[in-house]
Amino acid sequence: MADETVNQGIPAPEGAADVIETEYEIGQDNVDGRFIGFGFDIHNPVFMISGLAVMAFVFYTLALPEQAEGVFSSMFDFTTKNFDWFLIGAADLVVLFALLLIVTPFGSVRLGGKEATPDYTYLGWFAMLFAAGMGIGLMFYGVSEPLTHFSTAFGETAVDENGLRTDWAPLGAATGDEPGSIRLGMAATIYHWALHPWAVYATVALALALFTYNKGLPLTIRSAFYPLLGERVWGWPGHVIDIVAVFATLFGLATSLGFGATQANAGLNELFGVPIGRTTEVILITLITAVALVSVLRGLDGGVKVLSEVNMGLAALLALFVLIAGPTAFLISFFWDSLKAYAEYLPALANPFGREDINYSQGWTAFYWAWWISWSPFVGMFIARVSRGRTVREFVVCVLLIPSLVCVLWMSIFGGTAIHQVLNDGYTAAQDADLPLQLFKMLDALPLTAITSFIGIVLVIVFFVTSSDSGSLVIDTITAGGKIDAPVPQRVFWCIFEGAVAIALLIGGGLASLQSMVISTGLLFTIVLLLLCVCILRGLQSERNQAS
C-alpha cells in the first residue's frame, strides 16, 4: 500500500510507522477516460451520487425559489431547536480531546513517519491553514459580532407568554452595565472564534494526516475509519462517509461564499456606488469563481500558497493600521481584558444544557458550530495536505492555539475600535449599518478611508478565491477516491459548482437559506467528527507501539 500511495502523489512514510496492510489500491473503484477532450479519473459511487445530487439541488432551488426558501427555513428551525445541545456538547468534547493530545505521549508521534521533515516553512504553512480556515468569516463578523453582543448584553432581557427569552443577549445579559456588557459581549464573540472551531479543524486534519502519511491509506475521510470498519471502509459504509463529507464541504463553502459576496457588494457600493442586490451578488460570485479557476489551474504551490501569503500580509497590514490609527492604548488593554473575560465566561457559554439565552445559543452558537463542522472536511483535508512532517504536539499547538490567539487579536482590534467609537466618540454609523457594511462604516471614521476600504474588499475577494480553490481541491480528492493528482478538469467542475450552489442558495432565500443548509449538513458530519476522535486514539496508539 505504501508503494501505491507514492504512485498517487502521496509520499510513503519515512522511518518507523505502522503502515496498514490492505488489499485495497487507491483508485481501484475509479472510472477513468476522456470526455470531450478532457481527462477524468473519478470514484464512481461517490462522484456520481454527489455530483447528481448537487445538480438536482441547484435545479430545484432555481426552479422553485419560494418553496425552497420555506423548506430551508423549516430545516434551520428544526435543527437549532432540537439539536443545539448536541452541537454544543460535541464541540466541547472535541476541544478537550485536542488539548489532551498536547500533554500526552501521543504528542511525540510525527506525521509521515519518525524521519519525516516538514514540506513547508512555518510562515507558508500558517498562512495557508489560516486563510483557508476562516478568512471570510473574520472580515464579515470582525466588527459586527462584538458590536451586536455588546449591544444585546447592555439591553434588557425579554420573555414571551411562555416564559421563553426573546432577546438575543448571551447568558443573563448585563443590563445597564457598560463595562460588564463589553466583557460579556467580547467573551461571547471569542467563544465562537477561538478554541472550539480550531479544535474541530485540528481533529479532522489530524485524522486525515495520520491515516494517510503514517498508515499509507488514501487521503479521504473514510480512511480514518479503518480502525472501526476494517476492510468494509472501502465499501458502502465508506461511500456514505465520503458523500456526507462532500455535502458538508460544499454547503459550508457556499455559505462563506455567500457572506463574502454580500460584503464585497456592500463595500463596492460604499466606495464606487455599485448597486446592492442579488444581481450584483450573482455577478460577483461568477467573476470571483472565474478568478478561482485560474488559481485552480496554477496548482497548490502556485495558486493557494501564493494567494494565502499575500492575503495574510494584507490582513496584517490592515489590522496594524486600525491598531495604530484607532485607540491604540485602549485596544492593547482591551485584548487582554477580552482574553480574561473569555476564560471567565467560557464554562457558562459552553454549557449545552438548561440554557435560557435560546436565541444566542441556538441562533448564534448552534449555527456557528454546524458551520465550522461543515467546513472541517474541507479545512481539515487542506491542512492535512500541507502538514506532513510535523509532530502531533506541534501540529495541535499550531493549528489550535496560535490561530485562536490571532482570532482574538483580530476581534479585539476591529470590534474594540467599533465599540470605542460608539462609547467614546458618539459615532454610531457602524452600529446602525447593515451587517455586511459595518466593517466599512467603522473604517470611515479612520484616516485613509478609501484605501483601507479598498484593501478590505480585496481581502474579502482573495479569501473568497482561496476558499473556493482549496475547497475544489478537497472535494476533488474525495470524489477521486483519495487521488491527489487527478485530472485538473475535475477540480474545475467542482469549483464551478461551488459558485453555482452559492448562487442558487442566494436566489432561493438569501443568507437564511445558506445558514439552513450548512446547519443541516453540519449536524450529520458531527457524528462523523466524534467517531474520528476514537479512530485517532487507536491510530496514535499503534504508532507509539511501532516506535517503541
Short mmCIF file of N, CA and C in Angstrom, two decimals, residues 288-436:
data_model
loop_
_atom_site.label_atom_id
_atom_site.label_comp_id
_atom_site.label_asym_id
_atom_site.label_seq_id
_atom_site.Cartn_x
_atom_site.Cartn_y
_atom_site.Cartn_z
N ILE A 288 -15.66 36.02 -9.33
CA ILE A 288 -14.65 35.52 -8.40
C ILE A 288 -14.43 34.03 -8.60
N THR A 289 -15.47 33.30 -8.95
CA THR A 289 -15.30 31.89 -9.28
C THR A 289 -14.39 31.73 -10.49
N ALA A 290 -14.51 32.66 -11.46
CA ALA A 290 -13.63 32.62 -12.63
C ALA A 290 -12.17 32.84 -12.22
N VAL A 291 -11.95 33.77 -11.28
CA VAL A 291 -10.59 34.00 -10.79
C VAL A 291 -10.09 32.76 -10.05
N ALA A 292 -10.98 32.13 -9.27
CA ALA A 292 -10.61 30.91 -8.55
C ALA A 292 -10.20 29.82 -9.52
N LEU A 293 -10.83 29.77 -10.69
CA LEU A 293 -10.47 28.77 -11.70
C LEU A 293 -9.02 28.95 -12.15
N VAL A 294 -8.58 30.20 -12.27
CA VAL A 294 -7.19 30.46 -12.65
C VAL A 294 -6.26 29.93 -11.57
N SER A 295 -6.63 30.17 -10.30
CA SER A 295 -5.83 29.66 -9.19
C SER A 295 -5.81 28.14 -9.18
N VAL A 296 -6.95 27.52 -9.49
CA VAL A 296 -7.02 26.06 -9.57
C VAL A 296 -6.03 25.54 -10.60
N LEU A 297 -5.98 26.18 -11.74
CA LEU A 297 -5.10 25.73 -12.82
C LEU A 297 -3.62 25.90 -12.47
N ARG A 298 -3.32 26.83 -11.57
CA ARG A 298 -1.92 27.06 -11.17
C ARG A 298 -1.44 26.05 -10.13
N GLY A 299 -2.36 25.33 -9.50
CA GLY A 299 -1.97 24.30 -8.55
C GLY A 299 -1.80 24.83 -7.13
N LEU A 300 -1.48 23.91 -6.20
CA LEU A 300 -1.40 24.24 -4.78
C LEU A 300 -0.32 25.28 -4.49
N ASP A 301 0.91 25.05 -4.96
CA ASP A 301 2.01 25.96 -4.65
C ASP A 301 1.90 27.28 -5.41
N GLY A 302 1.48 27.21 -6.68
CA GLY A 302 1.41 28.42 -7.49
C GLY A 302 0.14 29.21 -7.30
N GLY A 303 -0.91 28.57 -6.73
CA GLY A 303 -2.19 29.25 -6.56
C GLY A 303 -2.48 29.57 -5.12
N VAL A 304 -2.95 28.56 -4.36
CA VAL A 304 -3.40 28.79 -2.99
C VAL A 304 -2.28 29.32 -2.10
N LYS A 305 -1.08 28.74 -2.19
CA LYS A 305 0.01 29.16 -1.31
C LYS A 305 0.35 30.62 -1.52
N VAL A 306 0.49 31.04 -2.77
CA VAL A 306 0.84 32.44 -3.07
C VAL A 306 -0.26 33.38 -2.60
N LEU A 307 -1.51 33.07 -2.96
CA LEU A 307 -2.64 33.92 -2.57
C LEU A 307 -2.77 34.00 -1.05
N SER A 308 -2.56 32.87 -0.36
CA SER A 308 -2.69 32.86 1.09
C SER A 308 -1.66 33.77 1.74
N GLU A 309 -0.43 33.71 1.25
CA GLU A 309 0.62 34.55 1.84
C GLU A 309 0.36 36.03 1.55
N VAL A 310 -0.11 36.35 0.35
CA VAL A 310 -0.46 37.73 0.02
C VAL A 310 -1.59 38.21 0.93
N ASN A 311 -2.60 37.37 1.11
CA ASN A 311 -3.74 37.74 1.93
C ASN A 311 -3.36 37.95 3.39
N MET A 312 -2.51 37.06 3.92
CA MET A 312 -2.09 37.22 5.30
C MET A 312 -1.31 38.52 5.49
N GLY A 313 -0.50 38.87 4.48
CA GLY A 313 0.24 40.13 4.57
C GLY A 313 -0.70 41.33 4.56
N LEU A 314 -1.69 41.32 3.67
CA LEU A 314 -2.66 42.43 3.60
C LEU A 314 -3.48 42.51 4.89
N ALA A 315 -3.92 41.35 5.40
CA ALA A 315 -4.73 41.33 6.62
C ALA A 315 -3.93 41.88 7.80
N ALA A 316 -2.64 41.51 7.88
CA ALA A 316 -1.79 42.00 8.97
C ALA A 316 -1.61 43.52 8.86
N LEU A 317 -1.43 44.01 7.63
CA LEU A 317 -1.27 45.46 7.44
C LEU A 317 -2.54 46.21 7.83
N LEU A 318 -3.69 45.67 7.44
CA LEU A 318 -4.95 46.34 7.78
C LEU A 318 -5.17 46.36 9.29
N ALA A 319 -4.90 45.23 9.94
CA ALA A 319 -5.07 45.17 11.40
C ALA A 319 -4.10 46.12 12.09
N LEU A 320 -2.86 46.18 11.61
CA LEU A 320 -1.86 47.08 12.19
C LEU A 320 -2.27 48.53 12.01
N PHE A 321 -2.82 48.86 10.84
CA PHE A 321 -3.27 50.23 10.59
C PHE A 321 -4.39 50.62 11.56
N VAL A 322 -5.39 49.73 11.71
CA VAL A 322 -6.50 50.04 12.62
C VAL A 322 -5.99 50.17 14.05
N LEU A 323 -5.04 49.33 14.43
CA LEU A 323 -4.47 49.41 15.78
C LEU A 323 -3.79 50.75 16.02
N ILE A 324 -3.03 51.22 15.02
CA ILE A 324 -2.28 52.47 15.18
C ILE A 324 -3.19 53.68 15.00
N ALA A 325 -4.05 53.66 13.98
CA ALA A 325 -4.92 54.81 13.71
C ALA A 325 -6.09 54.89 14.69
N GLY A 326 -6.43 53.76 15.28
CA GLY A 326 -7.53 53.74 16.24
C GLY A 326 -7.04 54.04 17.65
N PRO A 327 -7.84 53.73 18.65
CA PRO A 327 -7.46 53.98 20.06
C PRO A 327 -6.45 52.96 20.55
N THR A 328 -5.18 53.17 20.23
CA THR A 328 -4.14 52.15 20.42
C THR A 328 -4.04 51.64 21.85
N ALA A 329 -3.90 52.56 22.81
CA ALA A 329 -3.74 52.14 24.21
C ALA A 329 -4.96 51.36 24.68
N PHE A 330 -6.14 51.83 24.29
CA PHE A 330 -7.38 51.14 24.66
C PHE A 330 -7.41 49.73 24.09
N LEU A 331 -7.01 49.58 22.82
CA LEU A 331 -7.07 48.28 22.15
C LEU A 331 -6.10 47.28 22.76
N ILE A 332 -4.92 47.73 23.18
CA ILE A 332 -3.95 46.82 23.78
C ILE A 332 -4.51 46.24 25.07
N SER A 333 -5.03 47.11 25.93
CA SER A 333 -5.62 46.62 27.18
C SER A 333 -6.91 45.84 26.91
N PHE A 334 -7.62 46.24 25.86
CA PHE A 334 -8.88 45.57 25.50
C PHE A 334 -8.63 44.12 25.12
N PHE A 335 -7.52 43.86 24.42
CA PHE A 335 -7.17 42.49 24.04
C PHE A 335 -7.01 41.60 25.26
N TRP A 336 -6.24 42.06 26.25
CA TRP A 336 -6.01 41.26 27.45
C TRP A 336 -7.29 41.12 28.28
N ASP A 337 -8.06 42.20 28.38
CA ASP A 337 -9.32 42.14 29.12
C ASP A 337 -10.29 41.16 28.45
N SER A 338 -10.27 41.13 27.11
CA SER A 338 -11.16 40.22 26.38
C SER A 338 -10.77 38.76 26.61
N LEU A 339 -9.45 38.50 26.62
CA LEU A 339 -8.98 37.14 26.90
C LEU A 339 -9.40 36.69 28.30
N LYS A 340 -9.27 37.58 29.28
CA LYS A 340 -9.67 37.25 30.65
C LYS A 340 -11.17 36.99 30.72
N ALA A 341 -11.95 37.82 30.04
CA ALA A 341 -13.41 37.64 30.03
C ALA A 341 -13.79 36.32 29.39
N TYR A 342 -13.09 35.96 28.33
CA TYR A 342 -13.34 34.68 27.65
C TYR A 342 -13.12 33.52 28.60
N ALA A 343 -11.99 33.55 29.33
CA ALA A 343 -11.70 32.48 30.28
C ALA A 343 -12.74 32.43 31.39
N GLU A 344 -13.22 33.59 31.81
CA GLU A 344 -14.20 33.65 32.90
C GLU A 344 -15.56 33.10 32.48
N TYR A 345 -16.01 33.47 31.28
CA TYR A 345 -17.36 33.11 30.85
C TYR A 345 -17.42 31.80 30.07
N LEU A 346 -16.25 31.23 29.73
CA LEU A 346 -16.25 30.04 28.87
C LEU A 346 -17.08 28.88 29.42
N PRO A 347 -16.95 28.52 30.70
CA PRO A 347 -17.77 27.39 31.18
C PRO A 347 -19.26 27.60 30.99
N ALA A 348 -19.75 28.81 31.23
CA ALA A 348 -21.19 29.07 31.07
C ALA A 348 -21.58 29.09 29.60
N LEU A 349 -20.75 29.69 28.76
CA LEU A 349 -21.06 29.76 27.34
C LEU A 349 -21.05 28.38 26.69
N ALA A 350 -20.18 27.49 27.19
CA ALA A 350 -20.04 26.16 26.60
C ALA A 350 -21.01 25.15 27.20
N ASN A 351 -21.84 25.56 28.14
CA ASN A 351 -22.80 24.66 28.75
C ASN A 351 -23.89 24.29 27.74
N PRO A 352 -24.08 23.00 27.42
CA PRO A 352 -25.06 22.63 26.40
C PRO A 352 -26.49 22.45 26.92
N PHE A 353 -26.68 22.48 28.24
CA PHE A 353 -27.99 22.13 28.79
C PHE A 353 -28.57 23.28 29.63
N GLY A 354 -29.90 23.36 29.64
CA GLY A 354 -30.61 24.30 30.51
C GLY A 354 -30.35 25.76 30.20
N ARG A 355 -30.11 26.09 28.95
CA ARG A 355 -29.81 27.47 28.58
C ARG A 355 -31.09 28.31 28.49
N GLU A 356 -31.04 29.51 29.05
CA GLU A 356 -32.15 30.45 28.93
C GLU A 356 -31.97 31.36 27.72
N ASP A 357 -30.72 31.59 27.34
CA ASP A 357 -30.43 32.50 26.22
C ASP A 357 -30.57 31.74 24.90
N ILE A 358 -31.80 31.32 24.58
CA ILE A 358 -32.01 30.40 23.47
C ILE A 358 -31.69 31.04 22.12
N ASN A 359 -31.93 32.34 21.95
CA ASN A 359 -31.60 32.96 20.67
C ASN A 359 -30.10 32.98 20.43
N TYR A 360 -29.34 33.27 21.50
CA TYR A 360 -27.88 33.26 21.35
C TYR A 360 -27.37 31.85 21.14
N SER A 361 -27.77 30.92 22.00
CA SER A 361 -27.22 29.56 21.95
C SER A 361 -27.68 28.80 20.72
N GLN A 362 -28.90 29.08 20.23
CA GLN A 362 -29.39 28.38 19.04
C GLN A 362 -29.10 29.16 17.77
N GLY A 363 -29.43 30.44 17.76
CA GLY A 363 -29.26 31.24 16.54
C GLY A 363 -27.83 31.59 16.23
N TRP A 364 -26.99 31.70 17.26
CA TRP A 364 -25.58 32.01 17.05
C TRP A 364 -24.71 30.75 17.18
N THR A 365 -24.66 30.19 18.40
CA THR A 365 -23.68 29.13 18.67
C THR A 365 -23.95 27.86 17.86
N ALA A 366 -25.20 27.38 17.88
CA ALA A 366 -25.52 26.14 17.15
C ALA A 366 -25.22 26.32 15.66
N PHE A 367 -25.55 27.49 15.11
CA PHE A 367 -25.25 27.74 13.70
C PHE A 367 -23.74 27.75 13.46
N TYR A 368 -23.00 28.45 14.32
CA TYR A 368 -21.56 28.52 14.16
C TYR A 368 -20.93 27.13 14.20
N TRP A 369 -21.30 26.32 15.20
CA TRP A 369 -20.68 25.02 15.31
C TRP A 369 -20.99 24.15 14.09
N ALA A 370 -22.23 24.23 13.59
CA ALA A 370 -22.55 23.47 12.38
C ALA A 370 -21.76 24.00 11.19
N TRP A 371 -21.55 25.30 11.14
CA TRP A 371 -20.79 25.92 10.04
C TRP A 371 -19.34 25.45 10.09
N TRP A 372 -18.73 25.55 11.27
CA TRP A 372 -17.33 25.11 11.39
C TRP A 372 -17.21 23.61 11.09
N ILE A 373 -18.15 22.83 11.59
CA ILE A 373 -18.08 21.39 11.36
C ILE A 373 -18.28 21.07 9.88
N SER A 374 -19.15 21.82 9.20
CA SER A 374 -19.31 21.65 7.75
C SER A 374 -18.01 21.98 7.01
N TRP A 375 -17.31 22.98 7.50
CA TRP A 375 -16.05 23.37 6.87
C TRP A 375 -14.93 22.38 7.17
N SER A 376 -15.09 21.56 8.23
CA SER A 376 -13.96 20.76 8.71
C SER A 376 -13.44 19.73 7.72
N PRO A 377 -14.27 19.06 6.89
CA PRO A 377 -13.67 18.17 5.89
C PRO A 377 -12.78 18.94 4.92
N PHE A 378 -13.25 20.11 4.52
CA PHE A 378 -12.51 20.95 3.59
C PHE A 378 -11.23 21.48 4.23
N VAL A 379 -11.37 22.18 5.37
CA VAL A 379 -10.19 22.76 6.02
C VAL A 379 -9.28 21.65 6.55
N GLY A 380 -9.89 20.60 7.11
CA GLY A 380 -9.10 19.51 7.66
C GLY A 380 -8.24 18.83 6.60
N MET A 381 -8.84 18.53 5.45
CA MET A 381 -8.06 17.87 4.40
C MET A 381 -7.00 18.81 3.84
N PHE A 382 -7.34 20.08 3.73
CA PHE A 382 -6.36 21.04 3.22
C PHE A 382 -5.19 21.17 4.19
N ILE A 383 -5.48 21.26 5.49
CA ILE A 383 -4.41 21.35 6.49
C ILE A 383 -3.57 20.07 6.47
N ALA A 384 -4.24 18.92 6.33
CA ALA A 384 -3.51 17.66 6.27
C ALA A 384 -2.55 17.64 5.08
N ARG A 385 -3.00 18.17 3.94
CA ARG A 385 -2.16 18.18 2.74
C ARG A 385 -0.85 18.92 2.96
N VAL A 386 -0.88 19.94 3.84
CA VAL A 386 0.31 20.80 3.98
C VAL A 386 1.02 20.61 5.32
N SER A 387 0.67 19.55 6.07
CA SER A 387 1.20 19.40 7.44
C SER A 387 2.09 18.19 7.63
N ARG A 388 2.46 17.52 6.58
CA ARG A 388 3.33 16.36 6.72
C ARG A 388 4.68 16.78 7.32
N GLY A 389 5.19 15.97 8.24
CA GLY A 389 6.47 16.25 8.87
C GLY A 389 6.38 16.89 10.24
N ARG A 390 5.19 17.32 10.65
CA ARG A 390 5.01 17.93 11.97
C ARG A 390 4.71 16.84 13.01
N THR A 391 5.14 17.06 14.25
CA THR A 391 4.72 16.15 15.31
C THR A 391 3.28 16.47 15.68
N VAL A 392 2.61 15.52 16.31
CA VAL A 392 1.22 15.75 16.72
C VAL A 392 1.13 16.93 17.68
N ARG A 393 2.07 17.03 18.60
CA ARG A 393 2.05 18.15 19.56
C ARG A 393 2.24 19.48 18.84
N GLU A 394 3.22 19.55 17.96
CA GLU A 394 3.48 20.75 17.17
C GLU A 394 2.27 21.09 16.32
N PHE A 395 1.69 20.08 15.72
CA PHE A 395 0.52 20.25 14.85
C PHE A 395 -0.65 20.85 15.63
N VAL A 396 -0.99 20.24 16.77
CA VAL A 396 -2.16 20.70 17.52
C VAL A 396 -1.93 22.10 18.09
N VAL A 397 -0.74 22.37 18.61
CA VAL A 397 -0.46 23.70 19.15
C VAL A 397 -0.61 24.76 18.06
N CYS A 398 -0.02 24.49 16.89
CA CYS A 398 -0.05 25.48 15.82
C CYS A 398 -1.43 25.62 15.19
N VAL A 399 -2.18 24.53 15.09
CA VAL A 399 -3.49 24.60 14.45
C VAL A 399 -4.56 25.06 15.44
N LEU A 400 -4.36 24.80 16.73
CA LEU A 400 -5.39 25.13 17.72
C LEU A 400 -5.11 26.44 18.44
N LEU A 401 -3.96 26.57 19.06
CA LEU A 401 -3.73 27.69 19.95
C LEU A 401 -3.33 28.98 19.23
N ILE A 402 -2.40 28.89 18.29
CA ILE A 402 -1.92 30.11 17.63
C ILE A 402 -3.02 30.79 16.81
N PRO A 403 -3.77 30.08 15.95
CA PRO A 403 -4.86 30.75 15.24
C PRO A 403 -5.94 31.31 16.18
N SER A 404 -6.18 30.62 17.31
CA SER A 404 -7.15 31.13 18.27
C SER A 404 -6.73 32.50 18.79
N LEU A 405 -5.44 32.64 19.12
CA LEU A 405 -4.94 33.93 19.61
C LEU A 405 -5.03 35.01 18.53
N VAL A 406 -4.74 34.63 17.29
CA VAL A 406 -4.84 35.59 16.19
C VAL A 406 -6.29 36.06 16.02
N CYS A 407 -7.23 35.13 16.13
CA CYS A 407 -8.65 35.50 16.02
C CYS A 407 -9.07 36.44 17.15
N VAL A 408 -8.59 36.16 18.37
CA VAL A 408 -8.89 37.05 19.50
C VAL A 408 -8.32 38.44 19.23
N LEU A 409 -7.09 38.49 18.72
CA LEU A 409 -6.46 39.77 18.42
C LEU A 409 -7.25 40.53 17.37
N TRP A 410 -7.67 39.82 16.31
CA TRP A 410 -8.43 40.46 15.22
C TRP A 410 -9.76 41.02 15.75
N MET A 411 -10.49 40.22 16.49
CA MET A 411 -11.78 40.66 17.03
C MET A 411 -11.60 41.82 18.00
N SER A 412 -10.52 41.79 18.77
CA SER A 412 -10.27 42.87 19.73
C SER A 412 -9.95 44.18 19.02
N ILE A 413 -9.16 44.10 17.95
CA ILE A 413 -8.80 45.33 17.22
C ILE A 413 -10.01 45.91 16.50
N PHE A 414 -10.68 45.10 15.71
CA PHE A 414 -11.78 45.63 14.89
C PHE A 414 -13.04 45.86 15.72
N GLY A 415 -13.40 44.87 16.55
CA GLY A 415 -14.58 45.05 17.40
C GLY A 415 -14.35 46.11 18.46
N GLY A 416 -13.14 46.13 19.05
CA GLY A 416 -12.84 47.12 20.07
C GLY A 416 -12.86 48.53 19.53
N THR A 417 -12.35 48.72 18.31
CA THR A 417 -12.39 50.05 17.69
C THR A 417 -13.83 50.50 17.48
N ALA A 418 -14.68 49.62 16.99
CA ALA A 418 -16.09 49.96 16.76
C ALA A 418 -16.81 50.29 18.06
N ILE A 419 -16.56 49.50 19.10
CA ILE A 419 -17.19 49.77 20.41
C ILE A 419 -16.69 51.10 20.98
N HIS A 420 -15.40 51.37 20.84
CA HIS A 420 -14.83 52.63 21.32
C HIS A 420 -15.46 53.81 20.58
N GLN A 421 -15.69 53.65 19.29
CA GLN A 421 -16.32 54.72 18.52
C GLN A 421 -17.72 55.04 19.05
N VAL A 422 -18.45 54.00 19.44
CA VAL A 422 -19.81 54.20 19.96
C VAL A 422 -19.78 54.87 21.33
N LEU A 423 -18.96 54.36 22.23
CA LEU A 423 -19.00 54.79 23.62
C LEU A 423 -18.22 56.08 23.88
N ASN A 424 -17.10 56.28 23.18
CA ASN A 424 -16.24 57.43 23.47
C ASN A 424 -16.35 58.55 22.45
N ASP A 425 -16.70 58.21 21.21
CA ASP A 425 -16.76 59.23 20.17
C ASP A 425 -18.19 59.58 19.77
N GLY A 426 -19.14 58.80 20.22
CA GLY A 426 -20.53 59.05 19.83
C GLY A 426 -20.80 58.73 18.37
N TYR A 427 -19.91 57.96 17.74
CA TYR A 427 -20.04 57.59 16.32
C TYR A 427 -20.75 56.24 16.23
N THR A 428 -21.96 56.24 15.72
CA THR A 428 -22.78 55.02 15.71
C THR A 428 -23.06 54.49 14.31
N ALA A 429 -22.37 55.02 13.31
CA ALA A 429 -22.67 54.60 11.93
C ALA A 429 -22.45 53.11 11.73
N ALA A 430 -21.37 52.57 12.30
CA ALA A 430 -21.12 51.13 12.16
C ALA A 430 -22.19 50.33 12.89
N GLN A 431 -22.56 50.77 14.08
CA GLN A 431 -23.58 50.06 14.86
C GLN A 431 -24.92 50.06 14.17
N ASP A 432 -25.25 51.14 13.45
CA ASP A 432 -26.56 51.28 12.81
C ASP A 432 -26.62 50.66 11.42
N ALA A 433 -25.46 50.33 10.83
CA ALA A 433 -25.43 49.85 9.44
C ALA A 433 -25.84 48.38 9.37
N ASP A 434 -26.21 47.96 8.16
CA ASP A 434 -26.47 46.54 7.93
C ASP A 434 -25.17 45.76 8.14
N LEU A 435 -25.30 44.50 8.49
CA LEU A 435 -24.14 43.70 8.88
C LEU A 435 -23.01 43.70 7.84
N PRO A 436 -23.27 43.48 6.55
CA PRO A 436 -22.15 43.44 5.59
C PRO A 436 -21.40 44.76 5.45
#
